[in-house]
Structures are given as C-alpha cells and as structure tokens.
mmCIF file of C-alpha atoms in Angstrom:
data_model
loop_
_atom_site.group_PDB
_atom_site.id
_atom_site.type_symbol
_atom_site.label_atom_id
_atom_site.label_comp_id
_atom_site.label_asym_id
_atom_site.label_seq_id
_atom_site.Cartn_x
_atom_site.Cartn_y
_atom_site.Cartn_z
ATOM 1 C CA MET A 1 -135.024 90.760 -31.504
ATOM 2 C CA THR A 2 -136.339 87.230 -31.211
ATOM 3 C CA GLU A 3 -134.879 85.835 -28.056
ATOM 4 C CA ALA A 4 -135.859 83.721 -25.101
ATOM 5 C CA THR A 5 -134.048 82.544 -22.022
ATOM 6 C CA ASN A 6 -134.244 78.811 -21.483
ATOM 7 C CA LYS A 7 -133.618 76.604 -18.424
ATOM 8 C CA LYS A 8 -129.865 76.678 -18.929
ATOM 9 C CA ASN A 9 -129.873 80.481 -18.695
ATOM 10 C CA MET A 10 -128.899 80.875 -22.337
ATOM 11 C CA ILE A 11 -130.224 83.560 -24.628
ATOM 12 C CA GLN A 12 -131.649 82.020 -27.765
ATOM 13 C CA LEU A 13 -131.192 83.887 -31.033
ATOM 14 C CA ASP A 14 -133.263 82.835 -34.027
ATOM 15 C CA MET A 15 -131.610 83.202 -37.452
ATOM 16 C CA ASP A 16 -135.054 84.070 -38.874
ATOM 17 C CA HIS A 17 -134.768 87.461 -37.187
ATOM 18 C CA TRP A 18 -132.098 88.547 -39.697
ATOM 19 C CA ALA A 19 -133.682 86.925 -42.747
ATOM 20 C CA PRO A 20 -134.899 89.288 -45.462
ATOM 21 C CA LYS A 21 -138.518 90.358 -45.135
ATOM 22 C CA PRO A 22 -140.484 89.951 -48.395
ATOM 23 C CA GLN A 23 -141.725 93.549 -48.277
ATOM 24 C CA ASP A 24 -138.111 94.806 -48.216
ATOM 25 C CA VAL A 25 -136.881 92.746 -51.174
ATOM 26 C CA PHE A 26 -137.241 93.728 -54.832
ATOM 27 C CA HIS A 27 -136.032 92.281 -58.113
ATOM 28 C CA PHE A 28 -134.923 94.670 -60.838
ATOM 29 C CA ASP A 29 -134.934 92.731 -64.096
ATOM 30 C CA ILE A 30 -133.097 94.349 -67.005
ATOM 31 C CA LYS A 31 -134.881 92.194 -69.607
ATOM 32 C CA PRO A 32 -137.841 94.597 -70.172
ATOM 33 C CA PHE A 33 -135.356 97.358 -71.038
ATOM 34 C CA LEU A 34 -133.748 95.398 -73.867
ATOM 35 C CA PHE A 35 -134.499 95.911 -77.539
ATOM 36 C CA GLN A 36 -136.508 92.848 -78.589
ATOM 37 C CA GLU A 37 -135.398 91.332 -75.259
ATOM 38 C CA LEU A 38 -132.010 90.645 -76.854
ATOM 39 C CA MET A 39 -129.768 93.666 -76.674
ATOM 40 C CA LEU A 40 -129.314 96.855 -74.785
ATOM 41 C CA LYS A 41 -129.484 100.134 -76.716
ATOM 42 C CA GLU A 42 -127.707 102.721 -74.623
ATOM 43 C CA THR A 43 -129.766 105.810 -75.462
ATOM 44 C CA SER A 44 -133.180 104.214 -74.941
ATOM 45 C CA PHE A 45 -131.931 102.346 -71.868
ATOM 46 C CA ARG A 46 -130.712 105.557 -70.221
ATOM 47 C CA GLU A 47 -133.977 107.341 -71.089
ATOM 48 C CA SER A 48 -136.023 104.491 -69.636
ATOM 49 C CA LEU A 49 -134.063 104.563 -66.385
ATOM 50 C CA GLU A 50 -134.632 108.321 -66.071
ATOM 51 C CA ASP A 51 -138.400 107.720 -66.186
ATOM 52 C CA ILE A 52 -138.407 105.310 -63.216
ATOM 53 C CA ASP A 53 -139.564 106.479 -59.795
ATOM 54 C CA TRP A 54 -136.556 105.140 -57.901
ATOM 55 C CA ASN A 55 -138.095 106.115 -54.563
ATOM 56 C CA ILE A 56 -140.070 102.859 -54.543
ATOM 57 C CA TYR A 57 -136.730 101.167 -53.820
ATOM 58 C CA GLN A 58 -135.809 103.489 -50.966
ATOM 59 C CA ASN A 59 -134.120 101.572 -48.117
ATOM 60 C CA LYS A 60 -134.936 98.237 -49.757
ATOM 61 C CA HIS A 61 -132.797 95.284 -50.818
ATOM 62 C CA VAL A 62 -132.703 95.080 -54.609
ATOM 63 C CA LEU A 63 -131.445 92.213 -56.729
ATOM 64 C CA VAL A 64 -130.359 93.481 -60.150
ATOM 65 C CA HIS A 65 -130.345 90.759 -62.792
ATOM 66 C CA CYS A 66 -131.363 89.870 -66.308
ATOM 67 C CA SER A 67 -133.829 86.991 -66.568
ATOM 68 C CA ASN A 68 -132.736 85.910 -70.027
ATOM 69 C CA GLN A 69 -129.372 85.070 -71.549
ATOM 70 C CA ALA A 70 -128.647 88.559 -72.930
ATOM 71 C CA ILE A 71 -125.153 89.889 -72.433
ATOM 72 C CA ILE A 72 -125.416 93.060 -70.390
ATOM 73 C CA PRO A 73 -122.501 95.506 -70.350
ATOM 74 C CA TYR A 74 -121.073 96.210 -66.901
ATOM 75 C CA TRP A 75 -121.776 99.930 -67.165
ATOM 76 C CA ALA A 76 -125.518 99.140 -67.246
ATOM 77 C CA TYR A 77 -125.280 97.477 -63.832
ATOM 78 C CA MET A 78 -123.264 100.445 -62.603
ATOM 79 C CA LEU A 79 -125.893 102.898 -63.836
ATOM 80 C CA ILE A 80 -128.748 101.011 -62.173
ATOM 81 C CA SER A 81 -126.712 100.650 -58.986
ATOM 82 C CA ASN A 82 -126.076 104.392 -58.985
ATOM 83 C CA TYR A 83 -129.805 105.169 -59.140
ATOM 84 C CA LEU A 84 -130.569 102.628 -56.418
ATOM 85 C CA THR A 85 -127.762 103.720 -54.123
ATOM 86 C CA ASN A 86 -128.942 107.325 -54.374
ATOM 87 C CA VAL A 87 -132.248 106.315 -52.739
ATOM 88 C CA GLY A 88 -130.594 104.250 -50.016
ATOM 89 C CA ALA A 89 -131.201 100.833 -51.540
ATOM 90 C CA LYS A 90 -128.832 97.940 -50.856
ATOM 91 C CA VAL A 91 -127.916 96.478 -54.239
ATOM 92 C CA TYR A 92 -127.131 92.816 -54.895
ATOM 93 C CA TYR A 93 -126.322 90.838 -58.012
ATOM 94 C CA HIS A 94 -125.991 87.089 -57.525
ATOM 95 C CA LEU A 95 -129.371 85.352 -57.724
ATOM 96 C CA ASN A 96 -128.228 82.167 -55.938
ATOM 97 C CA THR A 97 -126.839 83.922 -52.852
ATOM 98 C CA PHE A 98 -129.106 86.974 -52.758
ATOM 99 C CA GLU A 99 -131.093 86.060 -49.627
ATOM 100 C CA GLU A 100 -128.012 84.847 -47.797
ATOM 101 C CA ASP A 101 -126.154 88.056 -48.711
ATOM 102 C CA ILE A 102 -129.005 90.047 -47.146
ATOM 103 C CA LEU A 103 -128.902 87.843 -44.051
ATOM 104 C CA ILE A 104 -125.173 88.495 -43.656
ATOM 105 C CA HIS A 105 -125.668 92.222 -44.303
ATOM 106 C CA ASN A 106 -128.282 92.250 -41.542
ATOM 107 C CA PHE A 107 -125.877 90.489 -39.138
ATOM 108 C CA LYS A 108 -123.177 93.042 -39.829
ATOM 109 C CA SER A 109 -125.632 95.921 -39.352
ATOM 110 C CA SER A 110 -126.847 94.681 -35.958
ATOM 111 C CA ASP A 111 -125.706 95.726 -32.511
ATOM 112 C CA PHE A 112 -124.891 92.620 -30.507
ATOM 113 C CA SER A 113 -123.385 94.473 -27.542
ATOM 114 C CA LEU A 114 -126.313 93.577 -25.287
ATOM 115 C CA TYR A 115 -125.088 89.965 -25.451
ATOM 116 C CA LYS A 116 -121.688 90.854 -24.001
ATOM 117 C CA ASN A 117 -120.529 88.042 -21.697
ATOM 118 C CA GLN A 118 -123.827 86.179 -22.137
ATOM 119 C CA ARG A 119 -124.352 82.527 -22.973
ATOM 120 C CA VAL A 120 -125.983 82.458 -26.406
ATOM 121 C CA LEU A 121 -127.728 79.646 -28.240
ATOM 122 C CA LEU A 122 -128.017 80.197 -31.987
ATOM 123 C CA LYS A 123 -131.199 78.463 -33.038
ATOM 124 C CA GLY A 124 -130.505 76.311 -36.053
ATOM 125 C CA CYS A 125 -132.589 74.680 -38.717
ATOM 126 C CA SER A 126 -135.082 77.524 -38.853
ATOM 127 C CA LEU A 127 -134.082 78.904 -42.229
ATOM 128 C CA LYS A 128 -133.961 76.886 -45.382
ATOM 129 C CA ASN A 129 -130.976 77.048 -47.707
ATOM 130 C CA VAL A 130 -128.556 78.716 -45.319
ATOM 131 C CA SER A 131 -125.026 77.688 -46.118
ATOM 132 C CA PRO A 132 -122.206 77.373 -43.616
ATOM 133 C CA LYS A 133 -121.072 80.831 -44.782
ATOM 134 C CA ALA A 134 -123.877 82.515 -42.796
ATOM 135 C CA TYR A 135 -123.061 80.498 -39.687
ATOM 136 C CA ILE A 136 -119.372 81.360 -40.058
ATOM 137 C CA GLU A 137 -120.235 85.067 -40.329
ATOM 138 C CA ILE A 138 -122.520 85.138 -37.272
ATOM 139 C CA THR A 139 -119.970 83.116 -35.288
ATOM 140 C CA ALA A 140 -117.197 85.561 -36.209
ATOM 141 C CA ILE A 141 -119.377 88.453 -35.046
ATOM 142 C CA LEU A 142 -120.583 86.892 -31.787
ATOM 143 C CA THR A 143 -117.458 85.041 -30.582
ATOM 144 C CA PRO A 144 -115.558 88.136 -29.397
ATOM 145 C CA ILE A 145 -118.667 89.416 -27.591
ATOM 146 C CA VAL A 146 -120.390 86.485 -25.899
ATOM 147 C CA LYS A 147 -119.242 84.273 -23.041
ATOM 148 C CA SER A 148 -120.222 81.119 -24.920
ATOM 149 C CA LEU A 149 -121.910 80.352 -28.211
ATOM 150 C CA ALA A 150 -123.827 77.169 -28.926
ATOM 151 C CA TYR A 151 -125.882 75.893 -31.837
ATOM 152 C CA GLY A 152 -129.094 73.913 -31.695
ATOM 153 C CA GLU A 153 -132.666 73.975 -30.476
ATOM 154 C CA SER A 154 -133.815 74.916 -26.989
#
C-alpha cells in the first residue's frame, strides 16, 4: 500500500493505489457479435460466446458495452455476465463510471484495519476524474476505523 508518514505523524494514503491497473481492465464490446453490426441474432450470438476462451478475463475487471447504437436485449448482458462471473471476473456496465466503480470496489475489498486509531491523510488530486462519490465511499469506510481523517497533500 502506498503510504508515508509525514512530520505531523499522519499516514498518507494515495488514491492511486486503488485505481484500476490497465492490465486488469478489459472491454467486452458486443458490436462484433451483431449481424451487420445492427442486430443480435440469438443462435449465432450464443454460438459465438461458446467459442470464446473466457479464461483471458479471469480475475479481471470487464466493462461490457456496445460501441454502436444497437439495442441489445438484457438477456445478452446476462449471458455475457454469466460467462465472465464463472471465471472470477468483476463485470461492469456503465462506460462513464467504469473506472470509478472499480476504484470503489477496490476500496470495499481492502483491509483498512492496520489504520485503526491512526491519523490518516488521504492524498487528493492524484487521480483525474474522481467524483465526490469516491471520496464519500472512502470516508465512510475509514471514519469508523481511524482516529482522524484529513484530505490534502503532505
């Protein structure tokens, strides 16, 4: 974990530590599986999914989306999610919040007990495009554990 103790005896936590790593993030675009890139044909779609080596997504974060304006039935997302979940992938949908959703997932999967009753400084401004939602989530996780929580730069 990225941390450092500064002059004020605070432990500094860098939000970058929980950010998604490029090698752990995949995009699964449904567009190539569409007939003439317009519509989904169930039989050929199911057959195509059976031919994929889903193990390449094992323990990865996968954004499932369609890069064109085709209307995709919900069952198609469910089917893809089923394949991905079976190999331990974490599945996401919303393109605009994908990276932030991973960041929050990583917060919730972390053990912060070593910061019990410690003074913690959450390093800000390191990540681009982090909304207040991520800061609210990390604050909700850390507040019951730490002695004090501050935001800023050391």
